[in-house]
Amino acid sequence: MALSRLSSRSTTLLQPLATTSLLRRRRHISTDTTPITVETSLPFTSHLISPPSRAVETSSQELLSFFRDMALMRRMEIAADSLYKAKLIRGFCHLYDGQEAVAIGMEAAITKRDAIITSYRDHCTFLGRGGGLFEAFSELMGRTTGCSKGKGGSMHFYKKDASFYGGHGIVGAQAPLGCGLAFAQKYSKEEAVTFTLYGDGAANQGQLFEALNIAALWDLPAVLVCENNHYGMGTAEWRSAKSPAYFKRGDYVPGLKVDGMDALAVKQACKFAKEHALKNGPIGSNHHAFAFVFEQILEMDTYRYHGHSMSDPGSTYRTRDEISGVRQVRDPIDRVRKLIISHDIATEKELKDMEKEVRKEVDAAVAQAKESPIPEPSELFSNIYVKGFGAESFGADRKELRATFP
Amino acid sequence: MWGILRRSAVDGGGFSASSLRRTRFALVSARSYAAGSKEMTVRDALNSAIDEEMSADPKVFVMGEEVGQYQGAYKITKGLLEKYGPERVYDTPITEAGFTGIGVGAAYAGLKPVVEFMTFNFSMQAIDHIINSAAKSNYMSAGQINVPIVFRGPNGAAAGVGAQHSQCYAAWYASVPGLKVLAPYSAEDARGLLKAAIRDPDPVVFLENELLYGESFPISEEALDSSFCLPIGKARIEREGKDVTITTFSKMVGFVLKAAEKLAEEGISAEVINLRSIRPLDRATINASVRKTSRLVTVEEGFPQHGVCAEICASVVEESFSYLDAPVERIAGADVPMPYAANLERLALPQVEDIVRAAKRACYRSK
């Protein structure tokens, strides 16, 4: 260990031979799972609960995986931007670049049995749940190899086998849906939790409070995560919320405000929230004893570099200085990069090489997706029902195009 | 009877030798209900259907306002809380958008919620979840996420409840691909269709009628069996006839049957079709009937513009134009918000005389 630290600071002193063997040793370190403790960038602010510690346990392996996965997400979103401008992606395309730490930190704290449901800004969440680049790009370009066979589009990615329930276009609808997933987990006595993600725009929706109320009354293992990127489309939080302290808006529901650009802080908060939600288990409940609420609201203070969607330049309601300022000071990938370098887990060059690899991977997936077929016309009529009972469906000219369901 | 013939296809397992014998017996005594048979109210029919499905499948649960401790606003869920406990029967706060979304989310995860709307007027507060979260999910996810949920409750006019509590939602929901929309009339319809709805893997809107809850109907042994199920998408010919086809659903079936009696006295033989299923709509049965009688009267309680009757009329004009001997007649609710005053309310809803008059017009027998 000590030898490697010495050598990284003074590579010029070493013979090339020694350097090679050192690099080989560092490669070995990249799968190292020995715990490293890192402090979160900022303390947690809490509501009705004692916050978790700022000291987060991680490892070289984890930090490198954070870096690579976030770099992959970043690259995917940038590629999607180009594809949209080339008119290969149509309709709506809401990009997540800048917010990667939320998806990545959350995955590090939970399992695939815990459920996630989110809004239309779902490409990276899908990737975090184990979704593939090829399926993602295919879906975006409306190809049959897409994760929804090209029938969903950008806003409707799903991966049920990894407990990812979409992908929802109606602002705030995912809040009660997510509480419903938590309901099912409790009903089926699974020791699992549902993370329901929504934005600062959706945070004012009435159905969110309706769902919160029921989740609190029925002790549902739900964690509501407000991805506060400070703008609901073009409307800044101070113009849409009388109280933009979203972590407190649950009133009787405990909340935590988290630096959403710090993947380790996100991980810590999600781990904390999951434990809290499972505390008495879905089986036991002592809601008569005192006002113990299983739910929590995690407000992730995050930022999106792109506009609300590809039709929004994102600069009419915020200054370019603000955007570049966040990028310079708070970028989630750069934060992890700095951690990796300062802990001697990898060199700057190695990380750059990793990013190059990632770029190649993304480019390959895009190229493959571009070659994929569009859906057959018969797919127009598939998956309307699970059981069709021989009913009929019609095209625009029903005398020309009709189908019978199986 | 269609229901019994179809049962093996719909019901999957549980088709034993003894039920086969019963099937054969029932086919023989097809047209009439078994003599000396039991009677059952629609309320009891619905209650027993939910009870049996909850007993058969632990994933089925009930939620809605007052469904538990209050025994149900209209007593449809009476006794279920006592029998199955608070982990299967959930009283919700008065927050339709919230609890409907929760129900749909539970269905995403594979449970089978039966969500009650105290009336379907309140479903408008949750309509985004019914349509965007439930109906379209199987399609948008290309089959990954199916939604085995039932939304049920009283639909249409009651008595004197005014404009905000009297609307019929059949046309609205039946226009949405991905939903199934059912409307029972008799106790047998109620049992068979609700059981089919709860077992169905797709979202079903189940439109009951408050004024039918207390009505008693004869019910066959077949229909009382716990495996009884009616097919979705199949209409029932309640009364055979040869001069004019009259289609309708829900409470109006009773009115049309009365109208058919009156028409018979005047020598007009009406064929009465109880739609049972608004979506999928049994166009085959309707068209076959019109091709036989050459005349059609469609009846519904809801608003006339863009209604169920309009769809049936269009279907018949498209498929059976050359068979029609007269223009299609529509009898529907008046094109007004429901008034409160009793005489105005009566004018706002189809009456037996309206149906008779329209049938006579279709037969060129008016004046």
Short mmCIF file of C-alpha atoms in Angstrom, two decimals, chain A:
data_model
loop_
_atom_site.label_atom_id
_atom_site.label_comp_id
_atom_site.label_asym_id
_atom_site.label_seq_id
_atom_site.Cartn_x
_atom_site.Cartn_y
_atom_site.Cartn_z
CA MET A 1 0.00 0.00 0.00
CA ALA A 2 2.63 2.49 1.16
CA LEU A 3 4.78 1.66 -1.83
CA SER A 4 2.00 2.40 -4.28
CA ARG A 5 1.20 5.71 -2.63
CA LEU A 6 4.83 6.73 -2.90
CA SER A 7 5.05 5.70 -6.50
CA SER A 8 1.91 7.50 -7.64
CA ARG A 9 3.25 10.76 -6.28
CA SER A 10 6.61 10.33 -7.89
CA THR A 11 6.24 8.19 -10.98
CA THR A 12 9.29 9.83 -12.55
CA LEU A 13 11.54 8.24 -9.92
CA LEU A 14 10.54 4.75 -10.94
CA GLN A 15 11.82 2.49 -13.69
CA PRO A 16 9.22 1.61 -16.34
CA LEU A 17 9.42 -2.02 -15.25
CA ALA A 18 8.53 -1.14 -11.71
CA THR A 19 5.71 1.08 -12.92
CA THR A 20 4.18 -1.77 -14.87
CA SER A 21 4.21 -4.04 -11.86
CA LEU A 22 2.75 -1.23 -9.81
CA LEU A 23 -0.07 -0.78 -12.31
CA ARG A 24 -0.72 -4.48 -12.08
CA ARG A 25 -0.90 -4.16 -8.33
CA ARG A 26 -3.35 -1.25 -8.63
CA ARG A 27 -5.55 -3.28 -10.95
CA HIS A 28 -5.78 -5.74 -8.11
CA ILE A 29 -6.77 -2.96 -5.74
CA SER A 30 -9.67 -1.93 -7.95
CA THR A 31 -11.59 -5.01 -6.80
CA ASP A 32 -10.64 -4.36 -3.20
CA THR A 33 -13.59 -4.43 -0.88
CA THR A 34 -11.81 -3.43 2.31
CA PRO A 35 -13.81 -0.65 3.88
CA ILE A 36 -12.84 2.93 3.38
CA THR A 37 -14.68 5.59 5.34
CA VAL A 38 -15.51 8.83 3.61
CA GLU A 39 -17.32 11.82 4.98
CA THR A 40 -20.23 13.21 3.03
CA SER A 41 -19.68 16.63 1.51
CA LEU A 42 -22.39 18.19 3.63
CA PRO A 43 -24.18 17.20 6.81
CA PHE A 44 -27.72 15.84 6.55
CA THR A 45 -30.56 18.10 7.58
CA SER A 46 -33.45 16.25 9.14
CA HIS A 47 -37.08 16.60 10.07
CA LEU A 48 -38.61 14.63 12.94
CA ILE A 49 -35.74 12.18 13.02
CA SER A 50 -32.07 12.02 14.00
CA PRO A 51 -30.00 12.05 10.84
CA PRO A 52 -27.54 9.29 9.97
CA SER A 53 -23.82 9.78 10.42
CA ARG A 54 -21.84 11.68 7.80
CA ALA A 55 -19.25 8.91 7.81
CA VAL A 56 -20.05 6.55 4.96
CA GLU A 57 -18.51 3.15 4.53
CA THR A 58 -17.40 2.39 1.01
CA SER A 59 -14.60 0.54 -0.77
CA SER A 60 -12.30 0.90 -3.75
CA GLN A 61 -14.47 -1.45 -5.68
CA GLU A 62 -17.57 0.52 -4.91
CA LEU A 63 -16.04 3.88 -5.75
CA LEU A 64 -14.73 2.60 -9.06
CA SER A 65 -18.09 1.09 -9.89
CA PHE A 66 -19.74 4.40 -8.99
CA PHE A 67 -17.39 6.17 -11.34
CA ARG A 68 -17.86 3.79 -14.21
CA ASP A 69 -21.62 3.51 -13.87
CA MET A 70 -22.13 7.25 -13.60
CA ALA A 71 -19.80 7.80 -16.56
CA LEU A 72 -21.90 5.31 -18.51
CA MET A 73 -25.11 7.09 -17.58
CA ARG A 74 -23.61 10.46 -18.47
CA ARG A 75 -22.41 9.18 -21.81
CA MET A 76 -25.79 7.58 -22.56
CA GLU A 77 -27.64 10.82 -21.96
CA ILE A 78 -25.23 12.80 -24.10
CA ALA A 79 -25.61 10.24 -26.88
CA ALA A 80 -29.39 10.54 -26.54
CA ASP A 81 -29.07 14.29 -26.96
CA SER A 82 -27.27 13.78 -30.30
CA LEU A 83 -29.75 11.17 -31.44
CA TYR A 84 -32.64 13.48 -30.66
CA LYS A 85 -31.07 16.30 -32.63
CA ALA A 86 -30.55 13.84 -35.49
CA LYS A 87 -34.29 13.13 -35.25
CA LEU A 88 -33.72 9.46 -34.47
CA ILE A 89 -35.43 9.96 -31.14
CA ARG A 90 -38.87 11.57 -31.36
CA GLY A 91 -41.37 13.09 -29.03
CA PHE A 92 -40.24 13.62 -25.47
CA CYS A 93 -36.73 13.03 -24.20
CA HIS A 94 -35.97 14.04 -20.61
CA LEU A 95 -32.30 13.74 -19.74
CA TYR A 96 -30.82 12.96 -16.37
CA ASP A 97 -27.22 14.13 -16.73
CA GLY A 98 -26.14 15.81 -13.53
CA GLN A 99 -28.46 13.67 -11.42
CA GLU A 100 -26.59 10.38 -11.79
CA ALA A 101 -25.52 10.23 -8.15
CA VAL A 102 -29.12 9.72 -7.04
CA ALA A 103 -29.62 6.63 -9.18
CA ILE A 104 -26.22 5.18 -8.35
CA GLY A 105 -26.18 5.93 -4.64
CA MET A 106 -29.65 4.45 -4.25
CA GLU A 107 -28.72 1.21 -6.01
CA ALA A 108 -25.74 0.82 -3.69
CA ALA A 109 -28.03 0.85 -0.67
CA ILE A 110 -30.77 -1.50 -1.87
CA THR A 111 -31.37 -4.83 -3.63
CA LYS A 112 -33.32 -5.78 -6.72
CA ARG A 113 -36.12 -6.94 -4.46
CA ASP A 114 -36.65 -3.40 -3.33
CA ALA A 115 -38.82 -1.64 -5.86
CA ILE A 116 -38.21 1.62 -7.67
CA ILE A 117 -40.72 3.74 -9.53
CA THR A 118 -39.97 7.10 -11.03
CA SER A 119 -41.08 9.78 -13.45
CA TYR A 120 -40.38 10.21 -17.16
CA ARG A 121 -36.72 11.06 -16.47
CA ASP A 122 -36.06 7.35 -16.27
CA HIS A 123 -33.23 6.32 -18.60
CA CYS A 124 -30.53 6.22 -15.93
CA THR A 125 -32.81 4.67 -13.31
CA PHE A 126 -33.41 1.88 -15.81
CA LEU A 127 -29.68 1.41 -16.26
CA GLY A 128 -29.18 1.39 -12.50
CA ARG A 129 -31.70 -1.44 -12.18
CA GLY A 130 -29.67 -3.53 -14.60
CA GLY A 131 -31.21 -2.41 -17.86
CA GLY A 132 -28.97 -2.52 -20.91
CA LEU A 133 -27.71 0.28 -23.16
CA PHE A 134 -28.82 -1.51 -26.30
CA GLU A 135 -32.38 -1.97 -25.03
CA ALA A 136 -32.45 1.65 -23.90
CA PHE A 137 -31.28 3.10 -27.22
CA SER A 138 -33.51 0.74 -29.16
CA GLU A 139 -36.50 1.88 -27.15
CA LEU A 140 -35.60 5.53 -27.64
CA MET A 141 -35.43 4.99 -31.38
CA GLY A 142 -38.66 3.02 -31.46
CA ARG A 143 -37.14 -0.33 -32.42
CA THR A 144 -38.54 -3.72 -31.63
CA THR A 145 -35.42 -4.59 -29.61
CA GLY A 146 -36.28 -1.86 -27.13
CA CYS A 147 -37.11 -2.67 -23.52
CA SER A 148 -40.76 -1.93 -24.28
CA LYS A 149 -40.48 -3.26 -27.85
CA GLY A 150 -40.55 0.30 -29.12
CA LYS A 151 -44.10 0.81 -27.91
CA GLY A 152 -43.33 2.86 -24.84
CA GLY A 153 -40.66 5.36 -25.73
CA SER A 154 -38.43 7.48 -23.53
CA MET A 155 -40.91 7.88 -20.70
CA HIS A 156 -41.95 4.23 -20.43
CA PHE A 157 -38.97 2.05 -19.62
CA TYR A 158 -39.73 -0.86 -17.28
CA LYS A 159 -37.82 -3.79 -15.85
CA LYS A 160 -40.16 -5.86 -13.75
CA ASP A 161 -37.67 -8.63 -13.03
CA ALA A 162 -35.53 -6.04 -11.26
CA SER A 163 -38.55 -4.47 -9.54
CA PHE A 164 -38.42 -1.36 -11.70
CA TYR A 165 -41.95 -0.25 -12.39
CA GLY A 166 -41.34 2.59 -14.81
CA GLY A 167 -41.25 5.27 -16.29
CA HIS A 168 -44.43 7.47 -15.86
CA GLY A 169 -45.51 10.40 -17.95
CA ILE A 170 -48.10 11.98 -15.68
CA VAL A 171 -46.43 14.23 -13.12
CA GLY A 172 -46.94 12.88 -9.62
CA ALA A 173 -48.89 9.75 -10.63
CA GLN A 174 -45.97 7.59 -9.53
CA ALA A 175 -46.40 8.71 -5.91
CA PRO A 176 -49.54 6.72 -5.13
CA LEU A 177 -48.40 3.94 -7.48
CA GLY A 178 -45.19 3.61 -5.48
CA CYS A 179 -47.12 3.49 -2.21
CA GLY A 180 -49.17 0.74 -3.85
CA LEU A 181 -46.00 -1.21 -4.57
CA ALA A 182 -45.03 -0.79 -0.92
CA PHE A 183 -48.51 -1.96 0.03
CA ALA A 184 -47.98 -5.13 -2.00
CA GLN A 185 -44.60 -5.72 -0.35
CA LYS A 186 -46.18 -5.47 3.09
CA TYR A 187 -49.21 -7.55 2.05
CA SER A 188 -46.96 -10.32 0.71
CA LYS A 189 -44.72 -10.07 3.77
CA GLU A 190 -41.61 -9.36 1.73
CA GLU A 191 -38.80 -7.74 3.66
CA ALA A 192 -38.47 -5.09 0.99
CA VAL A 193 -39.07 -1.43 0.47
CA THR A 194 -40.26 0.79 -2.38
CA PHE A 195 -38.43 3.94 -3.41
CA THR A 196 -40.77 6.35 -5.16
CA LEU A 197 -38.97 9.12 -6.98
CA TYR A 198 -40.57 12.40 -7.96
CA GLY A 199 -39.39 15.91 -8.70
CA ASP A 200 -39.77 19.28 -7.06
CA GLY A 201 -42.55 20.01 -9.57
CA ALA A 202 -44.50 16.91 -8.58
CA ALA A 203 -43.94 17.64 -4.89
CA ASN A 204 -46.95 19.94 -4.86
CA GLN A 205 -49.35 17.37 -6.32
CA GLY A 206 -52.37 16.58 -4.18
CA GLN A 207 -52.18 12.87 -4.91
CA LEU A 208 -48.75 12.80 -3.30
CA PHE A 209 -50.20 13.93 0.01
CA GLU A 210 -53.10 11.54 -0.37
CA ALA A 211 -50.65 8.71 -0.86
CA LEU A 212 -48.42 9.87 2.01
CA ASN A 213 -51.40 9.94 4.33
CA ILE A 214 -52.47 6.41 3.47
CA ALA A 215 -48.90 5.09 3.59
CA ALA A 216 -48.48 6.56 7.06
CA LEU A 217 -51.86 5.26 8.26
CA TRP A 218 -51.23 1.76 6.95
CA ASP A 219 -47.51 1.57 7.87
CA LEU A 220 -46.35 1.02 4.32
CA PRO A 221 -42.61 0.51 3.70
CA ALA A 222 -42.41 3.42 1.31
CA VAL A 223 -39.55 5.86 0.89
CA LEU A 224 -40.44 8.95 -1.08
CA VAL A 225 -37.48 10.53 -2.80
CA CYS A 226 -37.84 14.07 -4.04
CA GLU A 227 -35.21 14.66 -6.72
CA ASN A 228 -35.10 18.39 -6.25
CA ASN A 229 -33.32 19.77 -9.29
CA HIS A 230 -34.84 23.13 -8.42
CA TYR A 231 -36.84 23.60 -11.60
CA GLY A 232 -40.21 22.16 -12.46
CA MET A 233 -39.79 22.48 -16.21
CA GLY A 234 -39.20 26.24 -16.44
CA THR A 235 -40.54 27.20 -13.05
CA ALA A 236 -38.05 27.58 -10.23
CA GLU A 237 -38.95 26.04 -6.88
CA TRP A 238 -39.41 29.41 -5.18
CA ARG A 239 -42.09 30.26 -7.76
CA SER A 240 -44.08 27.06 -7.34
CA ALA A 241 -43.75 26.04 -3.70
CA LYS A 242 -44.64 28.21 -0.77
CA SER A 243 -42.42 25.90 1.22
CA PRO A 244 -39.57 24.47 -0.89
CA ALA A 245 -38.28 22.52 2.09
CA TYR A 246 -39.59 19.37 0.45
CA PHE A 247 -38.15 17.08 3.11
CA LYS A 248 -40.43 18.77 5.66
CA ARG A 249 -43.54 18.77 3.52
CA GLY A 250 -44.61 15.40 4.82
CA ASP A 251 -45.50 17.09 8.09
CA TYR A 252 -45.85 13.99 10.30
CA VAL A 253 -43.49 12.05 8.03
CA PRO A 254 -39.77 12.18 8.92
CA GLY A 255 -37.53 13.67 6.28
CA LEU A 256 -33.92 14.06 5.36
CA LYS A 257 -32.26 16.59 3.12
CA VAL A 258 -29.35 15.06 1.22
CA ASP A 259 -26.67 16.42 -1.09
CA GLY A 260 -27.91 14.64 -4.18
CA MET A 261 -24.65 15.27 -6.06
CA ASP A 262 -22.75 13.12 -3.56
CA ALA A 263 -23.32 9.45 -4.36
CA LEU A 264 -22.08 8.39 -0.92
CA ALA A 265 -24.49 10.72 0.85
CA VAL A 266 -27.29 9.32 -1.28
CA LYS A 267 -26.22 5.81 -0.43
CA GLN A 268 -26.14 6.60 3.28
CA ALA A 269 -29.54 8.24 3.23
CA CYS A 270 -31.18 5.42 1.27
CA LYS A 271 -29.65 2.80 3.54
CA PHE A 272 -30.93 4.72 6.55
CA ALA A 273 -34.41 5.11 5.06
CA LYS A 274 -34.64 1.45 4.12
CA GLU A 275 -33.68 0.33 7.62
CA HIS A 276 -36.21 2.72 9.10
CA ALA A 277 -38.97 1.46 6.82
CA LEU A 278 -38.25 -2.15 7.74
CA LYS A 279 -37.68 -1.44 11.42
CA ASN A 280 -40.65 -3.27 12.83
CA GLY A 281 -40.93 -5.43 9.77
CA PRO A 282 -43.99 -5.40 7.56
CA ILE A 283 -45.52 -7.80 10.03
CA GLY A 284 -45.37 -5.83 13.24
CA SER A 285 -46.69 -2.34 13.66
CA ASN A 286 -46.95 -0.19 16.70
CA HIS A 287 -48.75 2.77 15.28
CA HIS A 288 -51.00 2.86 18.28
CA ALA A 289 -48.02 3.18 20.61
CA PHE A 290 -46.67 6.43 19.31
CA ALA A 291 -46.59 8.27 16.03
CA PHE A 292 -44.02 6.02 14.44
CA VAL A 293 -44.08 6.45 10.72
CA PHE A 294 -42.36 3.96 8.47
CA GLU A 295 -42.14 6.26 5.53
CA GLN A 296 -39.56 8.88 4.99
CA ILE A 297 -39.09 11.66 2.53
CA LEU A 298 -35.57 11.99 1.19
CA GLU A 299 -35.01 15.29 -0.54
CA MET A 300 -32.07 14.95 -2.92
CA ASP A 301 -30.56 18.32 -3.67
CA THR A 302 -29.53 17.70 -7.25
CA TYR A 303 -29.26 19.44 -10.61
CA ARG A 304 -29.92 18.69 -14.24
CA TYR A 305 -27.56 20.12 -16.82
CA HIS A 306 -29.99 19.78 -19.68
CA GLY A 307 -33.29 21.58 -19.87
CA HIS A 308 -36.48 19.89 -18.74
CA SER A 309 -36.57 18.02 -22.03
CA MET A 310 -34.92 18.23 -25.40
CA SER A 311 -37.38 20.92 -26.45
CA ASP A 312 -36.24 23.13 -23.59
CA PRO A 313 -32.87 24.87 -23.99
CA GLY A 314 -32.75 25.16 -20.21
CA SER A 315 -31.26 28.61 -20.30
CA THR A 316 -34.26 30.90 -20.41
CA TYR A 317 -35.05 30.46 -16.74
CA ARG A 318 -31.56 29.99 -15.37
CA THR A 319 -28.19 31.48 -16.23
CA ARG A 320 -25.43 29.65 -18.04
CA ASP A 321 -23.18 30.69 -15.18
CA GLU A 322 -25.38 28.79 -12.77
CA ILE A 323 -25.21 25.66 -14.90
CA SER A 324 -21.46 25.82 -15.42
CA GLY A 325 -20.97 26.72 -11.78
CA VAL A 326 -22.67 23.55 -10.62
CA ARG A 327 -20.74 21.55 -13.17
CA GLN A 328 -17.45 22.88 -11.88
CA VAL A 329 -18.10 22.63 -8.18
CA ARG A 330 -20.65 19.87 -7.65
CA ASP A 331 -20.48 17.44 -10.56
CA PRO A 332 -21.13 13.96 -9.15
CA ILE A 333 -18.67 12.17 -11.40
CA ASP A 334 -15.89 14.62 -10.67
CA ARG A 335 -16.50 14.22 -6.96
CA VAL A 336 -15.98 10.48 -7.17
CA ARG A 337 -13.03 10.98 -9.51
CA LYS A 338 -11.33 13.16 -6.92
CA LEU A 339 -12.06 10.61 -4.18
CA ILE A 340 -10.59 7.80 -6.25
CA ILE A 341 -7.46 9.75 -7.01
CA SER A 342 -6.95 11.02 -3.48
CA HIS A 343 -7.35 7.50 -2.10
CA ASP A 344 -4.94 6.17 -4.72
CA ILE A 345 -7.41 3.73 -6.10
CA ALA A 346 -6.63 4.70 -9.66
CA THR A 347 -4.77 7.41 -11.54
CA GLU A 348 -6.32 10.19 -13.54
CA LYS A 349 -5.17 8.51 -16.73
CA GLU A 350 -6.74 5.21 -15.73
CA LEU A 351 -9.99 6.96 -15.09
CA LYS A 352 -9.81 8.72 -18.42
CA ASP A 353 -9.19 5.36 -20.07
CA MET A 354 -12.21 4.03 -18.30
CA GLU A 355 -14.26 6.89 -19.68
CA LYS A 356 -12.96 6.15 -23.16
CA GLU A 357 -14.02 2.53 -22.78
CA VAL A 358 -17.42 3.67 -21.63
CA ARG A 359 -17.74 5.93 -24.64
CA LYS A 360 -16.90 3.04 -26.94
CA GLU A 361 -19.47 0.88 -25.21
CA VAL A 362 -22.13 3.51 -25.65
CA ASP A 363 -21.21 4.14 -29.28
CA ALA A 364 -21.37 0.42 -29.99
CA ALA A 365 -24.80 0.15 -28.41
CA VAL A 366 -26.04 3.13 -30.41
CA ALA A 367 -24.70 1.66 -33.64
CA GLN A 368 -26.30 -1.70 -32.90
CA ALA A 369 -29.60 -0.06 -31.99
CA LYS A 370 -29.60 1.98 -35.19
CA GLU A 371 -29.45 -1.25 -37.16
CA SER A 372 -32.35 -2.81 -35.25
CA PRO A 373 -35.69 -3.40 -36.92
CA ILE A 374 -38.80 -1.33 -36.35
CA PRO A 375 -41.83 -3.19 -34.97
CA GLU A 376 -44.03 -5.26 -37.28
CA PRO A 377 -47.36 -3.57 -38.09
CA SER A 378 -49.12 -6.37 -36.21
CA GLU A 379 -47.49 -5.04 -33.02
CA LEU A 380 -49.95 -2.16 -33.23
CA PHE A 381 -52.52 -4.51 -31.77
CA SER A 382 -50.45 -6.60 -29.36
CA ASN A 383 -50.41 -6.27 -25.55
CA ILE A 384 -53.67 -4.34 -25.31
CA TYR A 385 -55.03 -7.11 -23.10
CA VAL A 386 -53.51 -10.17 -21.50
CA LYS A 387 -56.76 -12.02 -22.26
CA GLY A 388 -58.48 -10.75 -25.36
CA PHE A 389 -61.52 -13.07 -25.50
CA GLY A 390 -61.58 -12.87 -29.27
CA ALA A 391 -62.46 -9.17 -29.21
CA GLU A 392 -61.66 -6.99 -32.18
CA SER A 393 -59.57 -3.89 -32.56
CA PHE A 394 -59.42 -1.52 -35.48
CA GLY A 395 -56.98 0.60 -37.40
CA ALA A 396 -57.81 4.04 -38.72
CA ASP A 397 -59.90 2.52 -41.50
CA ARG A 398 -61.64 -0.37 -39.86
CA LYS A 399 -62.61 -1.87 -43.18
CA GLU A 400 -58.94 -1.95 -44.09
CA LEU A 401 -57.16 -2.83 -40.86
CA ARG A 402 -58.58 -4.81 -38.01
CA ALA A 403 -57.30 -7.46 -35.62
CA THR A 404 -58.77 -10.08 -33.36
CA PHE A 405 -57.30 -10.55 -29.92
CA PRO A 406 -56.39 -14.06 -28.87
#
